[in-house]
């Protein structure tokens, strides 16, 4: 989704010559702070990042961050009383009661939104496996399938895409996390300066047109499960303030 929507956005800005480089999240943060002509797609707004970056209108919507784990005997991997009456995980801390040796895999520097970032910050270090490198979701899913870690938190659309490219058919189970937002919004972040502001202004103009195009909508829904479409469509209309584009809308 991120690559697809970013390509559509870049194609709508022919007045700029972009050089694309893939970088890890901590490196992106440093580059955005240092380089006047730097921008990065799909960045979540946090108070810390707002000090050094300016943000576009919304670029991406990702539904329902969930906790994923490899399907075994559910009682052996989810601690007793970890779920509330609605079968949602009470909190990430509920996974690591007593002297738990289970581990949550996370990507270095990646934000999962303020609600979950705060929870992760309180977890004991021995219950976290922090990885760095590209293809975050794909790598974490592989680690989960190989039982190098016990849990990950990610978006269904990202996990589904990673599983489609996986050589194993071993299923993953997931649970919703109580209190977690129904969706997370990603933005284009640019260096806070005159050039960055000019680029953001042009990006925002292009985004208003893209919101109305079916290819942009399809880029979001391509790996989405059909059962999630109703919730996604509601989020699309609420975040982008438009009606759902039709197939013949370009």
PDB file of C-alpha atoms in Angstrom:
ATOM      1  CA  UNK A   1       0.000   0.000   0.000  1.00  0.00           C
ATOM      2  CA  UNK A   2       2.669   2.518   1.029  1.00  0.00           C
ATOM      3  CA  UNK A   3       4.688   1.999  -2.154  1.00  0.00           C
ATOM      4  CA  UNK A   4       1.569   2.125  -4.342  1.00  0.00           C
ATOM      5  CA  UNK A   5       0.201   5.356  -2.866  1.00  0.00           C
ATOM      6  CA  UNK A   6       3.648   6.959  -2.879  1.00  0.00           C
ATOM      7  CA  UNK A   7       4.126   6.149  -6.573  1.00  0.00           C
ATOM      8  CA  UNK A   8       0.762   7.693  -7.395  1.00  0.00           C
ATOM      9  CA  UNK A   9       1.687  10.814  -5.449  1.00  0.00           C
ATOM     10  CA  UNK A  10       5.107  11.144  -7.101  1.00  0.00           C
ATOM     11  CA  UNK A  11       3.550  10.728 -10.549  1.00  0.00           C
ATOM     12  CA  UNK A  12       1.212  13.627  -9.761  1.00  0.00           C
ATOM     13  CA  UNK A  13       4.145  15.969  -9.043  1.00  0.00           C
ATOM     14  CA  UNK A  14       6.039  16.211 -12.377  1.00  0.00           C
ATOM     15  CA  UNK A  15       7.495  19.588 -11.398  1.00  0.00           C
ATOM     16  CA  UNK A  16       9.835  17.823  -8.949  1.00  0.00           C
ATOM     17  CA  UNK A  17      12.700  15.421  -9.552  1.00  0.00           C
ATOM     18  CA  UNK A  18      12.706  12.946  -6.683  1.00  0.00           C
ATOM     19  CA  UNK A  19      15.587  10.668  -5.758  1.00  0.00           C
ATOM     20  CA  UNK A  20      14.216   7.679  -3.866  1.00  0.00           C
ATOM     21  CA  UNK A  21      16.225   6.017  -1.129  1.00  0.00           C
ATOM     22  CA  UNK A  22      15.065   3.344   1.297  1.00  0.00           C
ATOM     23  CA  UNK A  23      16.179   3.928   4.869  1.00  0.00           C
ATOM     24  CA  UNK A  24      15.416   2.642   8.343  1.00  0.00           C
ATOM     25  CA  UNK A  25      13.157   4.721  10.547  1.00  0.00           C
ATOM     26  CA  UNK A  26      15.912   6.166  12.804  1.00  0.00           C
ATOM     27  CA  UNK A  27      17.877   7.228   9.707  1.00  0.00           C
ATOM     28  CA  UNK A  28      14.767   8.825   8.211  1.00  0.00           C
ATOM     29  CA  UNK A  29      14.299  10.911  11.349  1.00  0.00           C
ATOM     30  CA  UNK A  30      17.917  12.137  11.199  1.00  0.00           C
ATOM     31  CA  UNK A  31      17.748  12.943   7.482  1.00  0.00           C
ATOM     32  CA  UNK A  32      14.476  14.849   7.805  1.00  0.00           C
ATOM     33  CA  UNK A  33      16.024  16.966  10.533  1.00  0.00           C
ATOM     34  CA  UNK A  34      19.272  17.597   8.648  1.00  0.00           C
ATOM     35  CA  UNK A  35      18.467  17.916   4.928  1.00  0.00           C
ATOM     36  CA  UNK A  36      16.362  20.885   3.695  1.00  0.00           C
ATOM     37  CA  UNK A  37      15.228  18.963   0.587  1.00  0.00           C
ATOM     38  CA  UNK A  38      14.186  15.734   2.328  1.00  0.00           C
ATOM     39  CA  UNK A  39      10.714  14.220   2.660  1.00  0.00           C
ATOM     40  CA  UNK A  40       9.424  10.791   3.692  1.00  0.00           C
ATOM     41  CA  UNK A  41       6.030   9.135   3.101  1.00  0.00           C
ATOM     42  CA  UNK A  42       3.817   7.339   5.590  1.00  0.00           C
ATOM     43  CA  UNK A  43       5.140   8.963   8.743  1.00  0.00           C
ATOM     44  CA  UNK A  44       2.968   8.984  11.841  1.00  0.00           C
ATOM     45  CA  UNK A  45       2.691  12.300  13.648  1.00  0.00           C
ATOM     46  CA  UNK A  46       4.188  12.318  17.130  1.00  0.00           C
ATOM     47  CA  UNK A  47       4.968  15.302  19.379  1.00  0.00           C
ATOM     48  CA  UNK A  48       8.691  14.582  19.047  1.00  0.00           C
ATOM     49  CA  UNK A  49       8.608  14.471  15.248  1.00  0.00           C
ATOM     50  CA  UNK A  50       6.561  17.668  14.990  1.00  0.00           C
ATOM     51  CA  UNK A  51       9.524  19.572  16.422  1.00  0.00           C
ATOM     52  CA  UNK A  52      11.596  18.968  13.283  1.00  0.00           C
ATOM     53  CA  UNK A  53       9.111  18.073  10.532  1.00  0.00           C
ATOM     54  CA  UNK A  54       6.092  19.520   8.775  1.00  0.00           C
ATOM     55  CA  UNK A  55       3.324  17.222   7.619  1.00  0.00           C
ATOM     56  CA  UNK A  56       1.072  16.921   4.601  1.00  0.00           C
ATOM     57  CA  UNK A  57      -2.589  16.088   4.489  1.00  0.00           C
ATOM     58  CA  UNK A  58      -3.211  12.361   5.124  1.00  0.00           C
ATOM     59  CA  UNK A  59      -1.589   9.971   2.640  1.00  0.00           C
ATOM     60  CA  UNK A  60      -2.428   6.506   3.981  1.00  0.00           C
ATOM     61  CA  UNK A  61      -4.993   4.857   6.214  1.00  0.00           C
ATOM     62  CA  UNK A  62      -4.142   1.565   7.893  1.00  0.00           C
ATOM     63  CA  UNK A  63      -6.847  -0.336   9.768  1.00  0.00           C
ATOM     64  CA  UNK A  64      -6.793  -2.033  13.108  1.00  0.00           C
ATOM     65  CA  UNK A  65      -3.362  -2.645  14.544  1.00  0.00           C
ATOM     66  CA  UNK A  66      -3.601  -6.149  16.005  1.00  0.00           C
ATOM     67  CA  UNK A  67      -1.449  -8.490  18.048  1.00  0.00           C
ATOM     68  CA  UNK A  68      -0.305 -11.487  15.979  1.00  0.00           C
ATOM     69  CA  UNK A  69       1.064 -14.796  17.215  1.00  0.00           C
ATOM     70  CA  UNK A  70       1.708 -18.217  15.734  1.00  0.00           C
ATOM     71  CA  UNK A  71      -1.236 -20.559  16.086  1.00  0.00           C
ATOM     72  CA  UNK A  72      -0.529 -23.061  18.806  1.00  0.00           C
ATOM     73  CA  UNK A  73      -2.578 -23.952  21.847  1.00  0.00           C
ATOM     74  CA  UNK A  74      -3.977 -20.476  22.576  1.00  0.00           C
ATOM     75  CA  UNK A  75      -3.691 -20.923  26.331  1.00  0.00           C
ATOM     76  CA  UNK A  76       0.041 -21.580  26.034  1.00  0.00           C
ATOM     77  CA  UNK A  77       0.874 -18.313  24.283  1.00  0.00           C
ATOM     78  CA  UNK A  78      -1.783 -15.895  25.592  1.00  0.00           C
ATOM     79  CA  UNK A  79      -1.586 -15.636  29.380  1.00  0.00           C
ATOM     80  CA  UNK A  80      -4.658 -16.357  31.462  1.00  0.00           C
ATOM     81  CA  UNK A  81      -6.790 -13.232  31.927  1.00  0.00           C
ATOM     82  CA  UNK A  82      -4.962 -11.349  29.149  1.00  0.00           C
ATOM     83  CA  UNK A  83      -8.237 -10.834  27.263  1.00  0.00           C
ATOM     84  CA  UNK A  84     -11.193  -8.708  28.327  1.00  0.00           C
ATOM     85  CA  UNK A  85     -14.864  -9.694  28.095  1.00  0.00           C
ATOM     86  CA  UNK A  86     -14.905  -8.691  24.416  1.00  0.00           C
ATOM     87  CA  UNK A  87     -11.980 -11.024  23.612  1.00  0.00           C
ATOM     88  CA  UNK A  88      -9.603  -8.095  23.127  1.00  0.00           C
ATOM     89  CA  UNK A  89      -6.120  -7.925  24.602  1.00  0.00           C
ATOM     90  CA  UNK A  90      -6.325  -5.777  27.732  1.00  0.00           C
ATOM     91  CA  UNK A  91      -2.888  -4.246  27.114  1.00  0.00           C
ATOM     92  CA  UNK A  92       0.541  -5.251  25.854  1.00  0.00           C
ATOM     93  CA  UNK A  93       1.695  -5.505  29.468  1.00  0.00           C
ATOM     94  CA  UNK A  94      -0.922  -8.239  30.015  1.00  0.00           C
ATOM     95  CA  UNK A  95       1.213 -10.517  27.809  1.00  0.00           C
ATOM     96  CA  UNK A  96       4.151 -10.441  30.184  1.00  0.00           C
ATOM     97  CA  UNK A  97       2.910 -11.311  33.646  1.00  0.00           C
ATOM     98  CA  UNK A  98       5.164 -12.748  36.330  1.00  0.00           C
ATOM     99  CA  UNK A  99       8.522 -13.917  34.995  1.00  0.00           C
ATOM    100  CA  UNK A 100       7.367 -14.242  31.403  1.00  0.00           C
ATOM    101  CA  UNK A 101      10.057 -14.985  28.833  1.00  0.00           C
ATOM    102  CA  UNK A 102       7.796 -14.328  25.844  1.00  0.00           C
ATOM    103  CA  UNK A 103       9.007 -11.649  23.447  1.00  0.00           C
ATOM    104  CA  UNK A 104       7.380  -8.957  21.329  1.00  0.00           C
ATOM    105  CA  UNK A 105       9.187  -8.168  18.087  1.00  0.00           C
ATOM    106  CA  UNK A 106       9.317  -4.498  17.103  1.00  0.00           C
ATOM    107  CA  UNK A 107      11.093  -2.470  14.438  1.00  0.00           C
ATOM    108  CA  UNK A 108      13.670   0.072  15.615  1.00  0.00           C
ATOM    109  CA  UNK A 109      12.362   3.627  15.445  1.00  0.00           C
ATOM    110  CA  UNK A 110       8.939   2.675  14.088  1.00  0.00           C
ATOM    111  CA  UNK A 111       5.937   4.403  15.631  1.00  0.00           C
ATOM    112  CA  UNK A 112       2.691   2.489  16.114  1.00  0.00           C
ATOM    113  CA  UNK A 113       0.882   5.617  17.246  1.00  0.00           C
ATOM    114  CA  UNK A 114       0.995   7.319  20.630  1.00  0.00           C
ATOM    115  CA  UNK A 115      -1.370   4.855  22.338  1.00  0.00           C
ATOM    116  CA  UNK A 116       0.794   1.781  21.684  1.00  0.00           C
ATOM    117  CA  UNK A 117       4.146   3.602  21.706  1.00  0.00           C
ATOM    118  CA  UNK A 118       3.489   4.490  25.348  1.00  0.00           C
ATOM    119  CA  UNK A 119       2.679   0.873  26.208  1.00  0.00           C
ATOM    120  CA  UNK A 120       5.787  -0.466  24.472  1.00  0.00           C
ATOM    121  CA  UNK A 121       7.957   2.049  26.347  1.00  0.00           C
ATOM    122  CA  UNK A 122       6.869   0.505  29.676  1.00  0.00           C
ATOM    123  CA  UNK A 123       7.643  -3.129  28.758  1.00  0.00           C
ATOM    124  CA  UNK A 124      10.672  -4.855  30.313  1.00  0.00           C
ATOM    125  CA  UNK A 125      13.645  -4.873  27.898  1.00  0.00           C
ATOM    126  CA  UNK A 126      13.997  -8.666  28.104  1.00  0.00           C
ATOM    127  CA  UNK A 127      10.490  -9.014  26.655  1.00  0.00           C
ATOM    128  CA  UNK A 128      11.379  -6.973  23.552  1.00  0.00           C
ATOM    129  CA  UNK A 129      13.286  -8.000  20.438  1.00  0.00           C
ATOM    130  CA  UNK A 130      14.183  -4.859  18.496  1.00  0.00           C
ATOM    131  CA  UNK A 131      15.208  -5.424  14.899  1.00  0.00           C
ATOM    132  CA  UNK A 132      16.599  -2.999  12.349  1.00  0.00           C
ATOM    133  CA  UNK A 133      16.764  -3.201   8.583  1.00  0.00           C
ATOM    134  CA  UNK A 134      14.347  -3.016   5.677  1.00  0.00           C
ATOM    135  CA  UNK A 135      11.044  -4.810   5.055  1.00  0.00           C
ATOM    136  CA  UNK A 136       9.949  -4.558   8.680  1.00  0.00           C
ATOM    137  CA  UNK A 137       6.694  -6.515   8.524  1.00  0.00           C
ATOM    138  CA  UNK A 138       8.055  -9.249   6.245  1.00  0.00           C
ATOM    139  CA  UNK A 139      11.053  -9.795   8.516  1.00  0.00           C
ATOM    140  CA  UNK A 140       8.992  -9.810  11.711  1.00  0.00           C
ATOM    141  CA  UNK A 141       6.461 -12.255  10.237  1.00  0.00           C
ATOM    142  CA  UNK A 142       9.316 -14.602   9.271  1.00  0.00           C
ATOM    143  CA  UNK A 143      10.720 -14.374  12.804  1.00  0.00           C
ATOM    144  CA  UNK A 144       7.272 -15.116  14.202  1.00  0.00           C
ATOM    145  CA  UNK A 145       6.768 -18.156  11.964  1.00  0.00           C
ATOM    146  CA  UNK A 146      10.206 -19.476  12.958  1.00  0.00           C
ATOM    147  CA  UNK A 147       9.333 -18.877  16.641  1.00  0.00           C
ATOM    148  CA  UNK A 148      12.259 -16.536  17.191  1.00  0.00           C
ATOM    149  CA  UNK A 149       9.721 -14.152  18.715  1.00  0.00           C
ATOM    150  CA  UNK A 150       6.259 -14.778  20.157  1.00  0.00           C
ATOM    151  CA  UNK A 151       4.258 -11.691  19.189  1.00  0.00           C
ATOM    152  CA  UNK A 152       4.185  -8.780  16.776  1.00  0.00           C
ATOM    153  CA  UNK A 153       1.854  -5.799  16.467  1.00  0.00           C
ATOM    154  CA  UNK A 154       1.018  -4.833  12.906  1.00  0.00           C
ATOM    155  CA  UNK A 155      -1.700  -4.000  10.409  1.00  0.00           C
ATOM    156  CA  UNK A 156      -3.784  -6.786   8.820  1.00  0.00           C
ATOM    157  CA  UNK A 157      -3.107  -5.432   5.330  1.00  0.00           C
ATOM    158  CA  UNK A 158       0.670  -5.573   5.926  1.00  0.00           C
ATOM    159  CA  UNK A 159       0.622  -9.037   7.509  1.00  0.00           C
ATOM    160  CA  UNK A 160      -1.631 -10.423   4.761  1.00  0.00           C
ATOM    161  CA  UNK A 161       0.775  -9.108   2.132  1.00  0.00           C
ATOM    162  CA  UNK A 162       3.776 -10.630   3.938  1.00  0.00           C
ATOM    163  CA  UNK A 163       2.031 -14.002   4.272  1.00  0.00           C
ATOM    164  CA  UNK A 164       1.160 -14.055   0.563  1.00  0.00           C
ATOM    165  CA  UNK A 165       4.872 -13.873  -0.202  1.00  0.00           C
ATOM    166  CA  UNK A 166       5.797 -16.425   2.461  1.00  0.00           C
ATOM    167  CA  UNK A 167       6.800 -19.981   1.559  1.00  0.00           C
ATOM    168  CA  UNK A 168       4.987 -21.415   4.582  1.00  0.00           C
ATOM    169  CA  UNK A 169       1.251 -21.794   4.995  1.00  0.00           C
ATOM    170  CA  UNK A 170       1.406 -21.883   8.791  1.00  0.00           C
ATOM    171  CA  UNK A 171      -1.456 -19.720  10.049  1.00  0.00           C
ATOM    172  CA  UNK A 172      -1.173 -16.764  12.364  1.00  0.00           C
ATOM    173  CA  UNK A 173      -3.800 -15.862  14.933  1.00  0.00           C
ATOM    174  CA  UNK A 174      -4.545 -12.319  16.019  1.00  0.00           C
ATOM    175  CA  UNK A 175      -6.491 -10.340  18.587  1.00  0.00           C
ATOM    176  CA  UNK A 176      -7.581  -6.721  18.746  1.00  0.00           C
ATOM    177  CA  UNK A 177      -6.001  -4.515  21.405  1.00  0.00           C
ATOM    178  CA  UNK A 178      -8.426  -2.777  23.747  1.00  0.00           C
ATOM    179  CA  UNK A 179      -8.376   1.001  23.374  1.00  0.00           C
ATOM    180  CA  UNK A 180      -6.264   0.973  20.215  1.00  0.00           C
ATOM    181  CA  UNK A 181      -7.568   3.359  17.518  1.00  0.00           C
ATOM    182  CA  UNK A 182      -9.609   1.773  14.726  1.00  0.00           C
ATOM    183  CA  UNK A 183      -7.133   3.107  12.175  1.00  0.00           C
ATOM    184  CA  UNK A 184      -3.814   4.925  11.942  1.00  0.00           C
ATOM    185  CA  UNK A 185      -3.105   7.738   9.475  1.00  0.00           C
ATOM    186  CA  UNK A 186       0.224   8.162   7.695  1.00  0.00           C
ATOM    187  CA  UNK A 187       1.447  11.473   6.259  1.00  0.00           C
ATOM    188  CA  UNK A 188       4.277  12.818   4.139  1.00  0.00           C
ATOM    189  CA  UNK A 189       6.802  14.487   6.429  1.00  0.00           C
ATOM    190  CA  UNK A 190       9.278  17.067   5.137  1.00  0.00           C
ATOM    191  CA  UNK A 191      12.118  19.071   6.642  1.00  0.00           C
ATOM    192  CA  UNK A 192      10.792  22.047   8.578  1.00  0.00           C
ATOM    193  CA  UNK A 193      11.879  24.960   6.395  1.00  0.00           C
ATOM    194  CA  UNK A 194      10.805  27.113   3.409  1.00  0.00           C
ATOM    195  CA  UNK A 195      11.507  24.422   0.793  1.00  0.00           C
ATOM    196  CA  UNK A 196       9.781  21.758   2.849  1.00  0.00           C
ATOM    197  CA  UNK A 197       6.727  23.977   3.230  1.00  0.00           C
ATOM    198  CA  UNK A 198       6.586  24.619  -0.530  1.00  0.00           C
ATOM    199  CA  UNK A 199       6.739  20.887  -1.263  1.00  0.00           C
ATOM    200  CA  UNK A 200       4.047  20.152   1.323  1.00  0.00           C
ATOM    201  CA  UNK A 201       1.771  22.777  -0.248  1.00  0.00           C
ATOM    202  CA  UNK A 202       2.125  21.123  -3.664  1.00  0.00           C
ATOM    203  CA  UNK A 203       1.671  17.648  -2.177  1.00  0.00           C
ATOM    204  CA  UNK A 204      -1.556  18.733  -0.498  1.00  0.00           C
ATOM    205  CA  UNK A 205      -2.961  20.022  -3.789  1.00  0.00           C
ATOM    206  CA  UNK A 206      -2.173  16.705  -5.479  1.00  0.00           C
ATOM    207  CA  UNK A 207      -3.610  14.661  -2.623  1.00  0.00           C
ATOM    208  CA  UNK A 208      -6.981  16.397  -2.880  1.00  0.00           C
ATOM    209  CA  UNK A 209      -7.242  15.053  -6.443  1.00  0.00           C
ATOM    210  CA  UNK A 210      -5.884  11.602  -5.589  1.00  0.00           C
ATOM    211  CA  UNK A 211      -8.480  11.075  -2.864  1.00  0.00           C
ATOM    212  CA  UNK A 212     -11.111  11.083  -5.635  1.00  0.00           C
ATOM    213  CA  UNK A 213      -9.314   8.546  -7.852  1.00  0.00           C
ATOM    214  CA  UNK A 214     -10.024   4.822  -7.909  1.00  0.00           C
ATOM    215  CA  UNK A 215      -6.333   3.794  -8.287  1.00  0.00           C
ATOM    216  CA  UNK A 216      -5.564   5.593  -4.998  1.00  0.00           C
ATOM    217  CA  UNK A 217      -8.493   3.853  -3.284  1.00  0.00           C
ATOM    218  CA  UNK A 218      -7.461   0.505  -4.779  1.00  0.00           C
ATOM    219  CA  UNK A 219      -3.899   0.992  -3.533  1.00  0.00           C
ATOM    220  CA  UNK A 220      -5.336   0.992  -0.011  1.00  0.00           C
ATOM    221  CA  UNK A 221      -7.699  -1.956  -0.433  1.00  0.00           C
ATOM    222  CA  UNK A 222      -5.640  -4.358  -2.575  1.00  0.00           C
ATOM    223  CA  UNK A 223      -4.514  -6.519   0.360  1.00  0.00           C
ATOM    224  CA  UNK A 224      -7.470  -5.808   2.617  1.00  0.00           C
ATOM    225  CA  UNK A 225      -9.724  -8.678   3.695  1.00  0.00           C
ATOM    226  CA  UNK A 226     -13.274  -8.325   2.375  1.00  0.00           C
ATOM    227  CA  UNK A 227     -14.660  -8.350   5.926  1.00  0.00           C
ATOM    228  CA  UNK A 228     -12.709  -5.146   6.655  1.00  0.00           C
ATOM    229  CA  UNK A 229     -14.007  -3.157   3.676  1.00  0.00           C
ATOM    230  CA  UNK A 230     -16.989  -1.606   5.461  1.00  0.00           C
ATOM    231  CA  UNK A 231     -14.822  -0.232   8.269  1.00  0.00           C
ATOM    232  CA  UNK A 232     -12.180   0.912   5.809  1.00  0.00           C
ATOM    233  CA  UNK A 233     -14.709   2.730   3.628  1.00  0.00           C
ATOM    234  CA  UNK A 234     -15.988   4.598   6.677  1.00  0.00           C
ATOM    235  CA  UNK A 235     -12.429   5.588   7.583  1.00  0.00           C
ATOM    236  CA  UNK A 236     -11.677   6.640   3.981  1.00  0.00           C
ATOM    237  CA  UNK A 237     -14.657   8.985   3.953  1.00  0.00           C
ATOM    238  CA  UNK A 238     -13.922  10.366   7.422  1.00  0.00           C
ATOM    239  CA  UNK A 239     -10.192  10.977   6.903  1.00  0.00           C
ATOM    240  CA  UNK A 240     -10.180  12.165   3.290  1.00  0.00           C
ATOM    241  CA  UNK A 241     -13.599  13.865   3.423  1.00  0.00           C
ATOM    242  CA  UNK A 242     -14.713  12.420   0.060  1.00  0.00           C
ATOM    243  CA  UNK A 243     -17.063   9.742  -1.222  1.00  0.00           C
ATOM    244  CA  UNK A 244     -15.658   6.333  -2.171  1.00  0.00           C
ATOM    245  CA  UNK A 245     -14.283   6.583  -5.751  1.00  0.00           C
ATOM    246  CA  UNK A 246     -15.824   4.402  -8.441  1.00  0.00           C
ATOM    247  CA  UNK A 247     -13.857   2.176 -10.824  1.00  0.00           C
ATOM    248  CA  UNK A 248     -14.108   4.646 -13.688  1.00  0.00           C
ATOM    249  CA  UNK A 249     -12.780   7.523 -11.549  1.00  0.00           C
ATOM    250  CA  UNK A 250      -9.181   8.377 -12.479  1.00  0.00           C
TER     251      UNK A 250
END
